[in-house]
Amino acid sequence: MNEAFQPSRNLFGPIIVHSQSDWIISHPEDPQDFEQFFTDRFRKAPCPKKHVIYLQSIGSLGNTRVIREEYIKWLKGYCEAFFYGLTVRFLDPVPVSATKCSFRVNEHTQNLQIHAGHILAFLKKKKPKDAFCIVGITMIDLYPRDSWNFVFGQASLTDGVGIFSFARYDKDFSSSRYEGRVKKPTRTSSSDYTIFDNYYNPEITSILLWRSCKTLTHEIGHIFGLRHCQWLACLMQGSNHLEESDRRPLSLCPICLRKLQSAIGFSIIERYKALLRWIDDQSNDIIGATPSSDHVNLPKPVEAFKDWREWIIKCIAVLEE
């Protein structure tokens, strides 16, 4: 906390408003300090009986099984380092049809979208007994209600469920047009979901992995009870668009970090070291996983994490002084 407010230090910076469309301007919220977080009676914390973060992929996450397996491995490893001390497990992937969700074609992008609220209801029914939370990930765009354009993700603190999409993080998102193929939001027979069978899967680049890790940890942070940050530049800031989302750091500000630490109980320096190992380790296999016959160990694309790595090293140095 002292580091954040010493003028001579530069580990933590202020929130900078770039336009009136920024989240903090267009969605006014009361700030949440540590005391408000800690005394929130609706907040849930992990315990020995509920200590696992489950990840559920919905639809395909890659063009091949090899890419999908590696991408899942990278996301799982990052999540375990970020929420240091908890167990992270991936459930078997499910097709969109399994969720029975409504879907539509967005009138602005002409791209497919699935209903976030219906996905949350599906995940709530699937939540294992030892789960602290279960979160869905998908490459398909999301909408929370008919009147909204889209949402990057949505989470329920009380139910311990969340869903987030990486669709808008791909450079070719806008080229996938489905105009005229879905007339209105629908939720009928399973045969209607064949429209998702050949849905475009983006290339897993370093930028896509960087954005995915950022969204993954932001939405799970909400399930821990962290509200949108209004203190300093922080992962938990809200975002209205991709440019604003990209401006957010991967790091938590000291206030939000203290909130997460109180919920999990990790050593801050050991957590930073775990994140550093994730960036540097190219053999981050899923424990207990059975590789497929065509499995290869693809190099983890961490070029986009270079600044994050240097920042972590500075934090470790300060903590070891």
Short mmCIF file of N, CA and C in Angstrom, two decimals, residues 171 203-210 301:
data_model
loop_
_atom_site.label_atom_id
_atom_site.label_comp_id
_atom_site.label_asym_id
_atom_site.label_seq_id
_atom_site.Cartn_x
_atom_site.Cartn_y
_atom_site.Cartn_z
N LYS A 171 -8.95 -10.40 -34.18
CA LYS A 171 -8.92 -9.37 -35.23
C LYS A 171 -9.92 -9.64 -36.34
N GLU A 203 -7.11 -17.74 -34.38
CA GLU A 203 -5.76 -18.20 -34.09
C GLU A 203 -5.41 -17.80 -32.66
N ILE A 204 -4.79 -18.72 -31.90
CA ILE A 204 -4.41 -18.43 -30.52
C ILE A 204 -3.07 -17.70 -30.53
N THR A 205 -3.13 -16.38 -30.54
CA THR A 205 -1.94 -15.55 -30.56
C THR A 205 -1.58 -15.10 -29.15
N SER A 206 -0.44 -14.45 -29.01
CA SER A 206 -0.02 -13.93 -27.71
C SER A 206 -1.00 -12.88 -27.20
N ILE A 207 -1.48 -12.00 -28.11
CA ILE A 207 -2.43 -10.97 -27.71
C ILE A 207 -3.74 -11.59 -27.26
N LEU A 208 -4.22 -12.61 -27.96
CA LEU A 208 -5.46 -13.27 -27.57
C LEU A 208 -5.31 -13.93 -26.20
N LEU A 209 -4.17 -14.59 -25.96
CA LEU A 209 -3.93 -15.22 -24.66
C LEU A 209 -3.87 -14.16 -23.56
N TRP A 210 -3.20 -13.05 -23.83
CA TRP A 210 -3.08 -11.94 -22.87
C TRP A 210 -4.46 -11.38 -22.52
N PRO A 301 2.73 -18.61 -26.17
CA PRO A 301 2.99 -17.30 -26.77
C PRO A 301 2.88 -16.18 -25.73
#
